[in-house]
Structure formats: structure tokens, C-alpha cells
């Protein structure tokens, strides 16, 4: 009997202590800033840690709480964040991509208007106009961009290409499929893929390469149909490309996907340029000699961009600290600290180009080249709202599993109209 009472007492004490510790961790009076992202991998984590250190240095006595949740492209983080926002328990600042990904948060009042902060900091003059447009909804600006990433890239090992006698990375998807025959004949996998989001990332780059930038943009703004002959042909190419990939034994995330290319078991991988920090900092490889990268087939001269940005949530416990964090994210010093480690280029047009070497130097030159055509990423939040993106995810999962291309196109076409 007394044992039972003791157990109940113990549970009560633990709950009270847990409640108290929740209070100390989350309480409004706390001198800490909770920042939410999905940067837990090598490179990205280091970039975030560098900014956190600078933030704590500039704000003595304030603790930076890194609330990152692992999973590439925010695959886990976004779901957990959604339940926190629903429960009105936001972090002090959270990661979102520039573009339509922000729309729901804005329309449902989850994030605060940062237009005044932009004017105060002079940001409309130092961020490219196209990027600010992607952070603006109904005339107000809602997030601060820390970087620019490129999605349309194909990674490879020059040594593997040499061993297999391949002339160089393919310039079109037709050429890729030709190379794939030769690669398969030598017992290797032509293309490594990762989890579902990476398969959508592949779809996006095949569509871009096959349709070209204009039609790609029109596909996502309703200007052309998923059932049109061009898109039907592009989806057919995507099915063939998947057919020569290792999708049946797909890697768990983007780093193991790249590992297959490094080991030589697979020849190519399509992935964004966060890969560069993984390859250089974690694997200690050098651009052009140990690893190399080209625009994904058919997309030379096109920059399929995305931008990691931070918000000020409604109900943030420390909006004062969150504003200071956002100022650091948008500052030249913050961006120069973060991006060389993260494997991205600065969103600011006045950031120090000399800090960006190797692959990143090449990326920055292309981004700033006035002849480069910029389009927005599907998978990473720019061109499709969250409801539409989620419908594409479900339909794509079935397409990859059952190969029913017609059903995929019909579903996505219909969902476009229903989710606008
Ligand atoms: C993207 C994000 C990048 C990187 C990548 C892989 O969505 O913008 O910063 O984290 O996912 O996780």
C-alpha cells in the first residue's frame, strides 16, 4: 500500500519538476532564444553553430537554443513544427524557404510582418528584388533570407567517369539514358536516389531540363497543363530515368545518396549544393579533382534556386531576441560566417565574394551572371504552396511505386486547381 502511495508521490514530484523545467526552458522571462531548423548534418550544423556563437557573443548572458530536427529538406522538421504552431507553441524563430511555402503561415497569422525591420536595416537595397518578391505576400515581407542554394546539379566522381570511359557528365537526359546503358553493362548503377523528397527533387530537375525554364515556370503557375504533350513526354523521360536508378533500394537521406557516388557503386546523383559542404568538409574532398558537379542535364545556364529564411512567429516568447537574430541572419557578417560552412552563397548582393572558393566561387559567379536564368524550386518551397506540394508528394509516391504515369498527371493537374 505505502509502496503505491510512494510511487504516486514520486510521479507527482517528477511532473511538478518537469513542469517547472518546461517553465524554465520555455518561460517568457528566460534569457534564451530558441531557433528551429533542420540543420543537423556536417557543414550545415557548423554554419548554424558559427552564427549561434556570434549571436551569444553579441548578446552576453543570452543562450542560443538550437532546436534543429534532423531529416533532409525538413522532411521531419516541418511536420513537428506544424504541430507546435497548431498548439501555439512556436520557437522564437523558424526556418522556411522563400516562396509559396510561406503562404499558409502568413494567411493563418503564424508569422509577423517584418517590413519595418527591412526598411530599418536597408534590406530591400541589398537583397535581390526577385528574392524579396518571393518573401512578400500581399505587400508585406515575412522572412529574412540567409542564403541562396541551387537545386539543379548533378554530382559525380571524375575518377569513376574515367574508369568507365565516359566522356563527361551528360548534357541532356537523352544522353544520360545512353550513358546509363553503358554504365549498367559495367555493373554499376547510373543514378543514386534518396528518400521521397529527393525523388521529387529529381522530378523537378527532369521537368526543367526537358521543358526548359519558360515552360517549367508555366507548369507551376497554371500556364500549361500536366496533360499537355510536352509534359507527358517529360514525365516519360522521368520514368525512364527512375528506371535506371536504385530507387528500389533508395538511400535513407541525401548524404548516403552521395556516398554511393563516392564509393563508385553509382555514377551520378542529382542533389542541391548543400552537397558541397558535405563533400568538402566532412569527406575532405576537393572540387574538380576528387568530386565534380555540372548543371543537371538540359539546364546549363539556368539556376533553380531556393533560399533558407528565418521568421518571427506570432507568440514568440522573446521577440526582442528573435529580431536581433534576424538582424544577424540578414547582415553581411552573419551571411559571410554562415554560408562558406553551409555550402551556399549569400543572399546579400554585397557579401564578400572572396570568401567563396572552389565550387562556391563557381556558384556565386553563375548566380551573379546577368545571363543566368533564375527559376524557383518545387521541392524546396518556391513555386508551389504547401497544399499543392503535399498532393504532388502523395501522387509521386504512387507513381514511383506503381509506374502509372497517366494517373499521376491527371491527379496533379486536378490538384493544382483545387489547391490554389
Ligand atoms: C533544403 C534546405 C537546405 C538543406 C537541404 C537538405 O530544403 O534549404 O538548406 O538543408 O534541404 O536538408
CSV table of N, CA and C in Angstrom, one decimal, residues 132-248:
chain,number,residue,atom,x,y,z
A,132,UNK,N,13.3,39.2,-52.7
A,132,UNK,CA,12.4,40.0,-51.8
A,132,UNK,C,10.9,39.7,-52.3
A,133,UNK,N,10.7,39.7,-53.6
A,133,UNK,CA,9.3,39.4,-54.1
A,133,UNK,C,8.8,38.1,-53.6
A,134,UNK,N,9.8,37.1,-53.5
A,134,UNK,CA,9.4,35.8,-53.0
A,134,UNK,C,9.2,35.7,-51.5
A,135,UNK,N,9.5,36.8,-50.8
A,135,UNK,CA,9.3,36.8,-49.3
A,135,UNK,C,8.1,37.8,-49.0
A,136,UNK,N,7.5,38.3,-50.0
A,136,UNK,CA,6.5,39.3,-49.9
A,136,UNK,C,5.1,38.7,-50.2
A,137,UNK,N,4.2,38.9,-49.3
A,137,UNK,CA,2.8,38.4,-49.5
A,137,UNK,C,1.9,39.6,-49.2
A,138,UNK,N,1.0,39.8,-50.2
A,138,UNK,CA,0.0,41.0,-50.0
A,138,UNK,C,0.8,42.3,-49.6
A,139,UNK,N,1.9,42.5,-50.2
A,139,UNK,CA,2.6,43.7,-50.0
A,139,UNK,C,3.5,43.8,-48.7
A,140,UNK,N,3.5,42.8,-47.9
A,140,UNK,CA,4.3,42.8,-46.7
A,140,UNK,C,5.4,41.7,-46.7
A,141,UNK,N,6.5,41.9,-46.0
A,141,UNK,CA,7.6,41.0,-46.1
A,141,UNK,C,7.7,40.2,-44.8
A,142,UNK,N,7.9,38.9,-45.0
A,142,UNK,CA,7.7,38.0,-43.8
A,142,UNK,C,8.8,37.1,-43.4
A,143,UNK,N,10.0,37.1,-44.1
A,143,UNK,CA,11.1,36.3,-43.6
A,143,UNK,C,12.4,36.9,-44.1
A,144,UNK,N,13.5,36.5,-43.4
A,144,UNK,CA,14.8,37.1,-43.7
A,144,UNK,C,15.7,36.0,-44.3
A,145,UNK,N,16.2,36.2,-45.6
A,145,UNK,CA,16.9,35.1,-46.2
A,145,UNK,C,18.4,35.1,-45.8
A,146,UNK,N,18.9,33.9,-45.5
A,146,UNK,CA,20.3,33.9,-45.1
A,146,UNK,C,21.2,33.4,-46.2
A,147,UNK,N,20.6,32.7,-47.2
A,147,UNK,CA,21.4,32.2,-48.3
A,147,UNK,C,20.7,32.0,-49.6
A,148,UNK,N,21.4,31.5,-50.6
A,148,UNK,CA,20.9,31.0,-51.9
A,148,UNK,C,21.5,29.6,-52.1
A,149,UNK,N,20.6,28.7,-52.4
A,149,UNK,CA,21.1,27.3,-52.8
A,149,UNK,C,20.6,27.1,-54.3
A,150,UNK,N,21.4,26.1,-54.9
A,150,UNK,CA,21.0,25.7,-56.3
A,150,UNK,C,20.6,24.3,-56.2
A,151,UNK,N,19.4,24.0,-56.9
A,151,UNK,CA,18.9,22.6,-56.8
A,151,UNK,C,19.3,21.8,-58.1
A,152,UNK,N,19.5,22.4,-59.2
A,152,UNK,CA,19.7,21.6,-60.5
A,152,UNK,C,21.1,21.3,-60.7
A,153,UNK,N,21.6,20.3,-59.9
A,153,UNK,CA,23.0,19.9,-60.1
A,153,UNK,C,23.1,18.4,-60.1
A,154,UNK,N,24.1,18.0,-60.9
A,154,UNK,CA,24.4,16.5,-60.9
A,154,UNK,C,25.9,16.3,-60.5
A,155,UNK,N,26.0,15.5,-59.4
A,155,UNK,CA,27.3,15.3,-58.8
A,155,UNK,C,27.9,14.0,-59.3
A,156,UNK,N,29.2,14.0,-59.4
A,156,UNK,CA,29.9,12.7,-59.8
A,156,UNK,C,31.4,12.7,-59.4
A,157,UNK,N,32.0,11.6,-59.6
A,157,UNK,CA,33.4,11.4,-59.3
A,157,UNK,C,34.2,11.3,-60.6
A,158,UNK,N,35.1,12.3,-60.9
A,158,UNK,CA,35.8,12.3,-62.1
A,158,UNK,C,36.5,10.9,-62.3
A,159,UNK,N,37.0,10.3,-61.2
A,159,UNK,CA,37.7,9.0,-61.4
A,159,UNK,C,36.8,7.9,-61.9
A,160,UNK,N,35.5,7.9,-61.4
A,160,UNK,CA,34.6,6.9,-61.9
A,160,UNK,C,34.3,7.1,-63.4
A,161,UNK,N,34.1,8.3,-63.8
A,161,UNK,CA,33.9,8.6,-65.2
A,161,UNK,C,35.1,8.1,-66.0
A,162,UNK,N,36.3,8.4,-65.5
A,162,UNK,CA,37.5,8.0,-66.3
A,162,UNK,C,37.5,6.4,-66.3
A,163,UNK,N,37.3,5.8,-65.2
A,163,UNK,CA,37.4,4.3,-65.1
A,163,UNK,C,36.4,3.7,-66.1
A,164,UNK,N,35.2,4.3,-66.3
A,164,UNK,CA,34.2,3.7,-67.2
A,164,UNK,C,34.3,4.2,-68.6
A,165,UNK,N,35.3,5.1,-68.8
A,165,UNK,CA,35.5,5.6,-70.2
A,165,UNK,C,34.3,6.6,-70.6
A,166,UNK,N,33.7,7.2,-69.7
A,166,UNK,CA,32.6,8.2,-70.0
A,166,UNK,C,33.2,9.5,-70.4
A,167,UNK,N,32.7,10.2,-71.4
A,167,UNK,CA,33.3,11.4,-71.9
A,167,UNK,C,33.1,12.6,-70.9
A,168,UNK,N,32.1,12.6,-70.1
A,168,UNK,CA,31.8,13.7,-69.2
A,168,UNK,C,30.4,13.6,-68.8
A,169,UNK,N,29.9,14.5,-67.9
A,169,UNK,CA,28.5,14.4,-67.4
A,169,UNK,C,27.6,14.7,-68.6
A,170,UNK,N,26.4,14.0,-68.7
A,170,UNK,CA,25.5,14.2,-69.8
A,170,UNK,C,24.9,15.6,-69.9
A,171,UNK,N,24.8,16.1,-71.1
A,171,UNK,CA,24.2,17.5,-71.3
A,171,UNK,C,22.7,17.4,-71.5
A,172,UNK,N,22.2,16.3,-71.8
A,172,UNK,CA,20.7,16.1,-71.9
A,172,UNK,C,20.3,14.8,-71.2
A,173,UNK,N,19.0,14.7,-70.9
A,173,UNK,CA,18.6,13.4,-70.3
A,173,UNK,C,18.6,12.3,-71.3
A,174,UNK,N,18.5,12.6,-72.6
A,174,UNK,CA,18.7,11.5,-73.6
A,174,UNK,C,20.1,11.0,-73.6
A,175,UNK,N,21.1,11.9,-73.5
A,175,UNK,CA,22.4,11.5,-73.4
A,175,UNK,C,22.7,10.7,-72.1
A,176,UNK,N,22.0,11.1,-71.0
A,176,UNK,CA,22.2,10.4,-69.7
A,176,UNK,C,21.7,8.9,-69.9
A,177,UNK,N,20.5,8.8,-70.6
A,177,UNK,CA,20.0,7.4,-70.8
A,177,UNK,C,20.9,6.5,-71.7
A,178,UNK,N,21.6,7.2,-72.6
A,178,UNK,CA,22.6,6.4,-73.4
A,178,UNK,C,23.7,6.0,-72.6
A,179,UNK,N,24.2,6.9,-71.8
A,179,UNK,CA,25.3,6.6,-70.9
A,179,UNK,C,24.9,5.5,-69.9
A,180,UNK,N,23.6,5.6,-69.5
A,180,UNK,CA,23.1,4.6,-68.5
A,180,UNK,C,23.3,3.1,-69.0
A,181,UNK,N,23.0,2.9,-70.3
A,181,UNK,CA,23.2,1.6,-70.9
A,181,UNK,C,24.6,1.1,-70.7
A,182,UNK,N,25.5,2.0,-71.0
A,182,UNK,CA,27.0,1.6,-70.9
A,182,UNK,C,27.3,1.4,-69.4
A,183,UNK,N,26.8,2.2,-68.6
A,183,UNK,CA,27.1,2.1,-67.1
A,183,UNK,C,26.6,0.7,-66.6
A,184,UNK,N,25.3,0.4,-67.0
A,184,UNK,CA,24.7,-0.8,-66.5
A,184,UNK,C,25.5,-2.0,-67.0
A,185,UNK,N,26.0,-1.9,-68.2
A,185,UNK,CA,26.7,-3.1,-68.8
A,185,UNK,C,28.0,-3.3,-68.0
A,186,UNK,N,28.5,-2.3,-67.3
A,186,UNK,CA,29.7,-2.5,-66.5
A,186,UNK,C,29.3,-2.8,-65.0
A,187,UNK,N,28.1,-3.0,-64.8
A,187,UNK,CA,27.7,-3.5,-63.4
A,187,UNK,C,27.5,-2.4,-62.4
A,188,UNK,N,27.4,-1.1,-62.9
A,188,UNK,CA,27.2,0.0,-61.9
A,188,UNK,C,25.8,0.5,-62.0
A,189,UNK,N,25.4,1.3,-61.0
A,189,UNK,CA,24.1,2.0,-61.1
A,189,UNK,C,24.3,3.4,-61.7
A,190,UNK,N,23.5,3.7,-62.7
A,190,UNK,CA,23.7,5.0,-63.3
A,190,UNK,C,23.4,6.2,-62.4
A,191,UNK,N,22.3,6.0,-61.6
A,191,UNK,CA,21.9,7.2,-60.8
A,191,UNK,C,21.5,6.7,-59.4
A,192,UNK,N,22.0,7.4,-58.4
A,192,UNK,CA,21.6,7.1,-57.0
A,192,UNK,C,20.5,8.1,-56.6
A,193,UNK,N,19.5,7.6,-56.0
A,193,UNK,CA,18.5,8.4,-55.4
A,193,UNK,C,18.3,8.2,-53.9
A,194,UNK,N,17.6,9.1,-53.3
A,194,UNK,CA,17.4,9.0,-51.8
A,194,UNK,C,16.0,8.9,-51.5
A,195,UNK,N,15.5,9.5,-50.4
A,195,UNK,CA,14.1,9.3,-49.9
A,195,UNK,C,13.2,10.1,-50.8
A,196,UNK,N,11.9,10.1,-50.5
A,196,UNK,CA,10.9,10.6,-51.4
A,196,UNK,C,11.1,12.1,-51.8
A,197,UNK,N,11.5,12.9,-50.9
A,197,UNK,CA,11.7,14.3,-51.3
A,197,UNK,C,12.8,14.4,-52.3
A,198,UNK,N,13.8,13.5,-52.3
A,198,UNK,CA,14.9,13.6,-53.3
A,198,UNK,C,14.4,13.1,-54.6
A,199,UNK,N,13.4,12.2,-54.6
A,199,UNK,CA,12.8,11.8,-55.9
A,199,UNK,C,12.0,12.9,-56.5
A,200,UNK,N,11.4,13.7,-55.7
A,200,UNK,CA,10.7,14.9,-56.2
A,200,UNK,C,11.7,15.9,-56.7
A,201,UNK,N,12.8,16.1,-56.0
A,201,UNK,CA,13.9,16.9,-56.5
A,201,UNK,C,14.4,16.5,-57.8
A,202,UNK,N,14.5,15.2,-58.0
A,202,UNK,CA,14.9,14.7,-59.4
A,202,UNK,C,13.8,15.0,-60.4
A,203,UNK,N,12.5,14.8,-60.0
A,203,UNK,CA,11.4,15.1,-61.0
A,203,UNK,C,11.5,16.6,-61.4
A,204,UNK,N,11.7,17.4,-60.4
A,204,UNK,CA,11.8,18.9,-60.7
A,204,UNK,C,12.9,19.2,-61.8
A,205,UNK,N,14.1,18.5,-61.6
A,205,UNK,CA,15.2,18.8,-62.5
A,205,UNK,C,15.0,18.2,-63.9
A,206,UNK,N,14.3,17.0,-63.9
A,206,UNK,CA,14.0,16.4,-65.2
A,206,UNK,C,13.0,17.3,-66.0
A,207,UNK,N,12.0,17.8,-65.3
A,207,UNK,CA,11.0,18.7,-65.9
A,207,UNK,C,11.7,19.9,-66.4
A,208,UNK,N,12.5,20.5,-65.6
A,208,UNK,CA,13.2,21.7,-66.0
A,208,UNK,C,14.1,21.5,-67.2
A,209,UNK,N,14.8,20.3,-67.2
A,209,UNK,CA,15.7,20.0,-68.3
A,209,UNK,C,15.0,19.7,-69.6
A,210,UNK,N,13.8,19.1,-69.5
A,210,UNK,CA,13.1,18.7,-70.7
A,210,UNK,C,12.2,19.8,-71.2
A,211,UNK,N,11.6,20.6,-70.3
A,211,UNK,CA,10.7,21.6,-70.7
A,211,UNK,C,11.3,22.9,-71.0
A,212,UNK,N,12.5,23.2,-70.4
A,212,UNK,CA,13.1,24.5,-70.5
A,212,UNK,C,12.5,25.4,-69.4
A,213,UNK,N,13.2,26.5,-69.1
A,213,UNK,CA,12.8,27.4,-68.0
A,213,UNK,C,11.4,28.0,-68.2
A,214,UNK,N,11.0,28.4,-69.4
A,214,UNK,CA,9.7,29.1,-69.5
A,214,UNK,C,8.6,28.1,-69.2
A,215,UNK,N,8.6,26.9,-69.9
A,215,UNK,CA,7.5,26.0,-69.7
A,215,UNK,C,7.5,25.5,-68.3
A,216,UNK,N,8.7,25.3,-67.7
A,216,UNK,CA,8.7,24.9,-66.3
A,216,UNK,C,8.0,25.9,-65.4
A,217,UNK,N,8.2,27.1,-65.6
A,217,UNK,CA,7.5,28.1,-64.8
A,217,UNK,C,6.0,28.1,-65.1
A,218,UNK,N,5.7,28.0,-66.3
A,218,UNK,CA,4.3,28.0,-66.7
A,218,UNK,C,3.5,26.8,-66.1
A,219,UNK,N,4.3,25.7,-66.0
A,219,UNK,CA,3.6,24.5,-65.4
A,219,UNK,C,3.2,24.7,-64.0
A,220,UNK,N,4.0,25.5,-63.3
A,220,UNK,CA,3.7,25.7,-61.9
A,220,UNK,C,2.8,27.0,-61.6
A,221,UNK,N,2.6,27.8,-62.7
A,221,UNK,CA,1.7,28.9,-62.5
A,221,UNK,C,0.4,28.6,-63.2
A,222,UNK,N,0.2,27.4,-63.7
A,222,UNK,CA,-1.1,27.1,-64.3
A,222,UNK,C,-1.1,27.4,-65.8
A,223,UNK,N,0.0,27.9,-66.4
A,223,UNK,CA,0.0,28.3,-67.8
A,223,UNK,C,0.0,27.1,-68.8
A,224,UNK,N,0.5,26.0,-68.3
A,224,UNK,CA,0.4,24.8,-69.2
A,224,UNK,C,-0.1,23.6,-68.3
A,225,UNK,N,-0.7,22.6,-69.0
A,225,UNK,CA,-1.3,21.5,-68.3
A,225,UNK,C,-0.3,20.4,-68.1
A,226,UNK,N,-0.5,19.6,-67.0
A,226,UNK,CA,0.3,18.4,-66.8
A,226,UNK,C,-0.1,17.3,-67.8
A,227,UNK,N,-1.2,17.6,-68.6
A,227,UNK,CA,-1.6,16.6,-69.6
A,227,UNK,C,-1.2,17.0,-71.0
A,228,UNK,N,-0.5,18.1,-71.1
A,228,UNK,CA,0.0,18.6,-72.4
A,228,UNK,C,1.1,17.6,-73.0
A,229,UNK,N,1.2,17.6,-74.3
A,229,UNK,CA,2.2,16.7,-74.9
A,229,UNK,C,3.6,16.8,-74.4
A,230,UNK,N,4.1,18.1,-74.2
A,230,UNK,CA,5.4,18.3,-73.7
A,230,UNK,C,5.6,17.7,-72.3
A,231,UNK,N,4.7,18.0,-71.4
A,231,UNK,CA,4.8,17.5,-70.1
A,231,UNK,C,4.7,15.9,-70.1
A,232,UNK,N,3.8,15.4,-70.9
A,232,UNK,CA,3.7,13.9,-71.0
A,232,UNK,C,5.0,13.3,-71.4
A,233,UNK,N,5.7,13.9,-72.4
A,233,UNK,CA,7.0,13.4,-72.8
A,233,UNK,C,8.0,13.5,-71.7
A,234,UNK,N,8.0,14.7,-71.0
A,234,UNK,CA,9.0,14.9,-69.9
A,234,UNK,C,8.8,13.9,-68.8
A,235,UNK,N,7.5,13.6,-68.5
A,235,UNK,CA,7.2,12.6,-67.4
A,235,UNK,C,7.7,11.2,-67.9
A,236,UNK,N,7.5,11.0,-69.2
A,236,UNK,CA,8.0,9.7,-69.7
A,236,UNK,C,9.5,9.5,-69.5
A,237,UNK,N,10.2,10.7,-69.7
A,237,UNK,CA,11.7,10.7,-69.5
A,237,UNK,C,12.0,10.4,-68.0
A,238,UNK,N,11.2,11.1,-67.2
A,238,UNK,CA,11.4,10.9,-65.7
A,238,UNK,C,11.3,9.4,-65.4
A,239,UNK,N,10.3,8.8,-65.9
A,239,UNK,CA,10.0,7.3,-65.6
A,239,UNK,C,11.2,6.5,-66.1
A,240,UNK,N,11.8,6.8,-67.2
A,240,UNK,CA,13.0,6.1,-67.7
A,240,UNK,C,14.2,6.3,-66.8
A,241,UNK,N,14.3,7.6,-66.4
A,241,UNK,CA,15.5,7.9,-65.6
A,241,UNK,C,15.4,7.2,-64.2
A,242,UNK,N,14.2,7.2,-63.7
A,242,UNK,CA,14.0,6.4,-62.4
A,242,UNK,C,14.3,4.9,-62.6
A,243,UNK,N,13.9,4.5,-63.8
A,243,UNK,CA,14.1,3.0,-64.2
A,243,UNK,C,15.6,2.6,-64.2
A,244,UNK,N,16.5,3.6,-64.3
A,244,UNK,CA,17.9,3.2,-64.3
A,244,UNK,C,18.6,3.7,-63.0
A,245,UNK,N,17.7,4.0,-62.0
A,245,UNK,CA,18.3,4.4,-60.7
A,245,UNK,C,18.1,3.3,-59.7
A,246,UNK,N,18.6,3.5,-58.5
A,246,UNK,CA,18.5,2.5,-57.5
A,246,UNK,C,17.3,2.7,-56.6
A,247,UNK,N,16.2,3.2,-57.2
A,247,UNK,CA,15.0,3.6,-56.4
A,247,UNK,C,14.5,2.5,-55.5
A,248,UNK,N,14.7,1.2,-56.0
A,248,UNK,CA,14.2,0.1,-55.2
A,248,UNK,C,14.9,-0.1,-53.9
